[in-house]
Every structure is written in structure tokens, then in C-alpha cells.
């Protein structure tokens, strides 16, 4: 199985940028479809962005489209989420997730068996 570890979260002012990372170990990273989810207090975990194994396909939640960019570097076994124009409503714990899937993007947390521990992103107004 693959182990995931997020980093790069923190406190940022509204309108600012932040990049978070997800380092993978244990198995061949390029075999895994990767995604970012987030969970705010009192809310369900929600899909933010996903990227195919080779990186050619990406998809985003409507709430972040045009502001966030997901990417991956298979040589470095790392996935990234570049977040721009951050808003207070983006405040949440951000999780990276992985699944063995050769097509499409998975949008439900239940599809992903592998998760990182999460990294807190707080956007101040």
C-alpha cells in the first residue's frame, strides 16, 4: 500500500496564495490516481481536486475552479495543490488521498482507501 503525508498548510490572509504538498511512499506513486479533499468543522469531507495517474487529466470542485491547481511529479512521488485567491471559506483541514484507478477521477471519499493525516489551512479575512 501507499503512505501519504501532507505538508505546507498554515495561516494565510484572504487573497493570498498557498501551496500544499503530499509526499507518497511505499508503492509506485504513478499507479495511483490522486485527489485532494477538505473538511471544515461541522461539515462533511468534500472533493476539491483530482488528477489522473499520468497527470493529463484534472478536475475541480466548482468552488475552487480557476483558483486552485492540482499537479503531480511522479519522479518525486509528490502531489501538489496550488491555492490562489484564497477565501475565508477555504479554511479547512486538507487531505490528500490515493486510489488504484486507471481511468477517470473519483469524487467520493469512499472511493479512496489511502489517506494522509491532513494539514490545516486557515484563511483570515
Coordinates of N, CA and C in Angstrom, one line a residue:
X1 N 0.8 -1.2 0.0 CA 0.0 0.0 0.0 C 0.9 1.2 0.0
X2 N 0.3 2.4 -0.2 CA 1.0 3.7 -0.3 C 0.7 4.4 1.0
X3 N 1.7 5.1 1.5 CA 1.6 6.0 2.6 C 1.7 7.5 2.2
X4 N 0.8 8.3 2.7 CA 0.7 9.7 2.3 C 1.0 10.7 3.4
X5 N 1.7 11.8 3.2 CA 1.9 12.7 4.2 C 1.8 14.1 3.6
X6 N 0.9 14.9 4.1 CA 0.7 16.3 3.7 C 1.6 17.2 4.4
X7 N 1.9 18.4 3.8 CA 2.7 19.4 4.4 C 2.4 20.7 3.7
X8 N 2.8 21.8 4.4 CA 2.6 23.1 3.8 C 1.4 24.0 4.2
X9 N 0.6 23.4 5.0 CA -0.5 24.2 5.5 C -0.1 25.3 6.4
X10 N -1.1 26.2 6.7 CA -0.7 27.3 7.6 C -1.8 28.4 7.6
X11 N -1.4 29.6 8.1 CA -2.3 30.7 8.1 C -2.0 31.7 7.0
X12 N -3.0 32.1 6.3 CA -2.7 33.0 5.1 C -3.9 34.0 5.1
X13 N -3.6 35.2 4.6 CA -4.6 36.2 4.5 C -5.5 36.0 3.3
X14 N -6.7 36.4 3.4 CA -7.6 36.3 2.2 C -7.0 37.0 1.0
X15 N -7.1 36.3 -0.1 CA -6.5 36.8 -1.4 C -5.1 36.3 -1.7
X16 N -4.5 35.7 -0.7 CA -3.1 35.2 -0.8 C -3.0 33.8 -1.4
X17 N -1.8 33.4 -1.7 CA -1.6 32.0 -2.2 C -1.0 31.1 -1.1
X18 N -1.1 29.8 -1.4 CA -0.5 28.8 -0.5 C -0.4 27.5 -1.3
X19 N 0.7 26.8 -1.2 CA 0.8 25.5 -1.8 C 1.0 24.5 -0.8
X20 N 0.2 23.4 -0.9 CA 0.4 22.3 0.0 C 0.9 21.1 -0.9
X21 N 1.6 20.2 -0.2 CA 2.2 19.0 -0.8 C 1.7 17.7 -0.2
X22 N 1.8 16.7 -1.0 CA 1.5 15.3 -0.5 C 2.6 14.4 -0.9
X23 N 3.4 13.9 0.0 CA 4.5 13.0 -0.3 C 4.1 11.6 -0.1
X24 N 4.4 10.8 -1.1 CA 3.9 9.4 -1.1 C 5.1 8.5 -0.9
X25 N 4.9 7.3 -0.3 CA 6.0 6.3 -0.1 C 5.3 4.9 -0.1
X26 N 6.1 3.9 -0.4 CA 5.6 2.6 -0.2 C 5.3 1.8 -1.4
X27 N 4.7 2.4 -2.4 CA 4.4 1.8 -3.6 C 4.6 2.7 -4.8
X28 N 4.5 2.2 -6.0 CA 4.7 3.0 -7.2 C 3.7 4.1 -7.3
X29 N 4.2 5.4 -7.1 CA 3.3 6.5 -7.0 C 2.5 6.7 -8.3
X30 N 3.1 6.4 -9.4 CA 2.4 6.7 -10.7 C 1.3 5.7 -11.0
X31 N 1.1 4.7 -10.1 CA 0.0 3.8 -10.3 C -1.3 4.3 -9.7
X32 N -1.2 5.4 -8.9 CA -2.3 5.9 -8.2 C -2.9 7.2 -8.7
X33 N -4.2 7.2 -8.8 CA -5.0 8.4 -9.0 C -4.9 9.2 -7.7
X34 N -4.7 10.5 -7.7 CA -4.6 11.3 -6.5 C -5.7 12.4 -6.5
X35 N -6.0 12.7 -5.3 CA -7.0 13.7 -5.1 C -6.8 14.5 -3.8
X36 N -7.3 15.7 -3.7 CA -7.4 16.5 -2.5 C -8.8 16.6 -2.1
X37 N -9.0 16.5 -0.8 CA -10.3 16.7 -0.2 C -10.1 17.7 1.0
X38 N -11.2 18.3 1.5 CA -11.1 19.1 2.6 C -12.3 18.9 3.5
X39 N -12.1 19.3 4.8 CA -13.2 19.1 5.8 C -13.1 20.3 6.7
X40 N -14.2 21.1 6.7 CA -14.3 22.2 7.7 C -15.0 21.7 8.9
X41 N -14.9 22.4 10.0 CA -15.6 22.0 11.2 C -17.1 21.9 11.0
X42 N -17.7 20.8 11.4 CA -19.1 20.6 11.3 C -19.6 20.2 10.0
X43 N -18.7 20.1 9.0 CA -19.1 19.8 7.6 C -18.5 18.4 7.2
X44 N -19.1 17.9 6.1 CA -18.6 16.6 5.6 C -17.4 16.9 4.8
X45 N -16.6 15.8 4.6 CA -15.4 15.9 3.8 C -15.8 16.1 2.3
X46 N -15.2 17.0 1.6 CA -15.6 17.3 0.2 C -14.5 17.2 -0.7
X47 N -14.8 16.8 -1.9 CA -13.8 16.8 -3.0 C -13.4 18.2 -3.4
X48 N -12.1 18.4 -3.6 CA -11.5 19.6 -4.0 C -10.9 19.5 -5.4
X49 N -10.1 18.5 -5.6 CA -9.4 18.4 -6.9 C -8.9 17.0 -7.1
X50 N -8.8 16.5 -8.3 CA -8.3 15.2 -8.6 C -7.4 15.2 -9.9
X51 N -6.5 14.3 -9.9 CA -5.5 14.2 -11.1 C -5.3 12.8 -11.4
X52 N -5.2 12.5 -12.7 CA -5.0 11.1 -13.2 C -3.6 10.7 -12.9
X53 N -3.3 9.4 -13.2 CA -2.1 8.8 -12.8 C -0.9 9.5 -13.5
X54 N -1.1 9.8 -14.8 CA 0.0 10.5 -15.6 C -0.1 12.0 -15.5
X55 N -1.1 12.5 -14.9 CA -1.3 14.0 -14.8 C -2.0 14.7 -16.0
X56 N -2.4 13.9 -16.9 CA -3.0 14.5 -18.1 C -4.4 15.0 -17.9
X57 N -5.1 14.4 -16.9 CA -6.5 14.8 -16.6 C -6.6 15.4 -15.2
X58 N -7.3 16.5 -15.1 CA -7.6 17.0 -13.8 C -9.1 17.5 -13.7
X59 N -9.6 17.6 -12.5 CA -10.9 18.1 -12.3 C -11.0 18.8 -11.0
X60 N -11.9 19.7 -10.9 CA -12.0 20.5 -9.7 C -13.5 20.7 -9.2
X61 N -13.6 20.9 -7.9 CA -14.9 21.4 -7.4 C -15.2 22.8 -8.0
X62 N -16.5 23.0 -8.2 CA -16.8 24.3 -8.7 C -16.4 25.5 -7.8
X63 N -16.3 25.3 -6.6 CA -16.0 26.3 -5.6 C -14.5 26.7 -5.7
X64 N -13.7 25.9 -6.3 CA -12.2 26.2 -6.4 C -11.8 26.4 -7.8
X65 N -12.6 26.1 -8.8 CA -12.2 26.1 -10.2 C -11.7 27.5 -10.5
X66 N -10.6 27.6 -11.2 CA -10.0 28.9 -11.6 C -9.1 29.5 -10.5
X67 N -9.1 28.9 -9.3 CA -8.3 29.4 -8.2 C -7.2 28.4 -7.8
X68 N -7.6 27.1 -7.8 CA -6.7 26.1 -7.4 C -6.2 25.3 -8.6
X69 N -5.0 24.7 -8.4 CA -4.4 23.9 -9.4 C -3.8 22.7 -8.8
X70 N -4.2 21.5 -9.2 CA -3.6 20.3 -8.8 C -2.5 19.8 -9.8
X71 N -1.4 19.3 -9.3 CA -0.4 18.8 -10.1 C 0.3 17.6 -9.4
X72 N 1.2 16.9 -10.1 CA 1.9 15.9 -9.5 C 3.3 15.8 -10.2
X73 N 4.3 15.3 -9.5 CA 5.6 15.0 -10.0 C 5.9 13.5 -9.7
X74 N 5.7 12.7 -10.7 CA 5.8 11.2 -10.4 C 7.3 10.9 -10.1
X75 N 8.2 11.6 -10.6 CA 9.6 11.4 -10.3 C 10.0 11.7 -8.8
X76 N 9.2 12.6 -8.2 CA 9.4 13.0 -6.8 C 8.4 12.3 -5.9
X77 N 7.5 11.5 -6.4 CA 6.4 10.9 -5.6 C 5.6 11.9 -4.8
X78 N 5.3 13.0 -5.4 CA 4.6 14.1 -4.7 C 3.5 14.7 -5.6
X79 N 2.4 15.0 -4.9 CA 1.3 15.7 -5.5 C 1.2 17.1 -4.8
X80 N 0.7 18.0 -5.5 CA 0.6 19.4 -5.0 C -0.8 20.0 -5.2
X81 N -1.1 21.0 -4.4 CA -2.3 21.8 -4.6 C -1.9 23.2 -4.4
X82 N -1.8 23.9 -5.5 CA -1.6 25.4 -5.5 C -2.9 26.1 -5.3
X83 N -3.0 26.9 -4.3 CA -4.2 27.6 -4.0 C -4.0 29.1 -4.1
X84 N -4.7 29.7 -5.0 CA -4.6 31.2 -5.1 C -5.9 31.9 -4.8
X85 N -5.8 33.2 -4.6 CA -7.0 33.9 -4.3 C -7.9 33.3 -3.2
X86 N -7.2 32.9 -2.1 CA -7.8 32.2 -1.0 C -8.9 33.0 -0.4
X87 N -10.0 32.3 0.1 CA -11.1 33.0 0.7 C -11.2 32.4 2.1
X88 N -11.9 33.1 3.1 CA -12.1 32.5 4.4 C -12.8 31.2 4.4
X89 N -13.7 31.0 3.4 CA -14.5 29.8 3.3 C -13.6 28.6 2.8
X90 N -12.4 28.8 2.4 CA -11.5 27.8 2.1 C -10.8 27.2 3.3
X91 N -11.0 27.8 4.5 CA -10.5 27.3 5.7 C -11.0 25.9 6.0
X92 N -10.1 24.9 6.2 CA -10.4 23.5 6.4 C -9.1 22.7 6.7
X93 N -9.3 21.5 7.1 CA -8.2 20.5 7.0 C -8.2 19.9 5.6
X94 N -7.0 20.0 5.0 CA -6.9 19.4 3.6 C -6.2 18.1 3.7
X95 N -6.8 17.1 3.0 CA -6.3 15.7 3.0 C -6.0 15.3 1.5
X96 N -4.9 14.7 1.4 CA -4.6 14.0 0.1 C -5.1 12.5 0.2
X97 N -5.5 12.0 -0.9 CA -6.0 10.7 -1.0 C -5.5 10.0 -2.3
X98 N -5.5 8.7 -2.2 CA -5.0 7.9 -3.4 C -5.8 6.7 -3.6
X99 N -6.0 6.3 -4.8 CA -6.6 5.0 -5.2 C -6.0 4.5 -6.4
X100 N -6.1 3.1 -6.6 CA -5.6 2.5 -7.8 C -6.8 2.5 -8.8
X101 N -6.6 3.4 -9.7 CA -7.7 3.5 -10.7 C -7.1 4.0 -12.0
X102 N -7.4 3.3 -13.1 CA -6.7 3.6 -14.4 C -7.5 4.6 -15.3
X103 N -8.7 5.0 -14.8 CA -9.4 5.9 -15.7 C -10.2 6.9 -14.8
X104 N -10.6 8.0 -15.4 CA -11.5 9.0 -14.7 C -10.9 9.6 -13.4
X105 N -11.8 10.3 -12.7 CA -11.4 10.9 -11.4 C -12.5 10.5 -10.4
X106 N -12.1 10.1 -9.3 CA -13.0 9.8 -8.2 C -13.4 11.0 -7.4
X107 N -14.7 11.1 -7.1 CA -15.2 12.3 -6.4 C -15.7 12.0 -5.0
X108 N -15.8 10.8 -4.6 CA -16.3 10.4 -3.3 C -15.2 10.0 -2.4
X109 N -15.2 10.4 -1.1 CA -14.2 10.0 -0.2 C -14.2 8.4 -0.1
X110 N -15.3 7.8 -0.2 CA -15.4 6.4 0.0 C -14.7 5.6 -1.1
X111 N -14.3 6.2 -2.2 CA -13.6 5.5 -3.2 C -12.1 5.4 -2.9
X112 N -11.6 6.2 -1.9 CA -10.2 6.3 -1.7 C -9.8 5.5 -0.4
X113 N -9.0 4.4 -0.6 CA -8.6 3.7 0.6 C -7.4 4.2 1.3
X114 N -6.6 5.2 0.7 CA -5.4 5.7 1.3 C -5.5 7.2 1.5
X115 N -5.1 7.6 2.7 CA -5.3 9.0 3.2 C -4.1 9.4 3.9
X116 N -3.8 10.7 3.8 CA -2.8 11.3 4.7 C -3.5 11.8 6.0
X117 N -2.6 12.4 6.8 CA -3.1 12.8 8.2 C -3.8 14.1 8.1
X118 N -3.7 14.9 7.0 CA -4.3 16.2 6.9 C -3.4 17.3 7.3
X119 N -3.6 18.5 6.7 CA -2.9 19.7 7.0 C -3.9 20.8 7.1
X120 N -3.8 21.6 8.1 CA -4.7 22.7 8.4 C -4.4 23.9 7.5
X121 N -5.4 24.4 6.8 CA -5.3 25.7 6.1 C -6.3 26.7 6.7
X122 N -5.8 27.8 7.1 CA -6.7 28.8 7.7 C -6.5 30.1 7.0
X123 N -7.6 30.6 6.5 CA -7.6 31.9 5.7 C -8.3 33.0 6.5
X124 N -7.5 34.0 6.9 CA -8.1 35.1 7.7 C -8.6 36.2 6.8
X125 N -9.7 36.8 7.3 CA -10.3 37.9 6.4 C -9.7 39.2 6.7

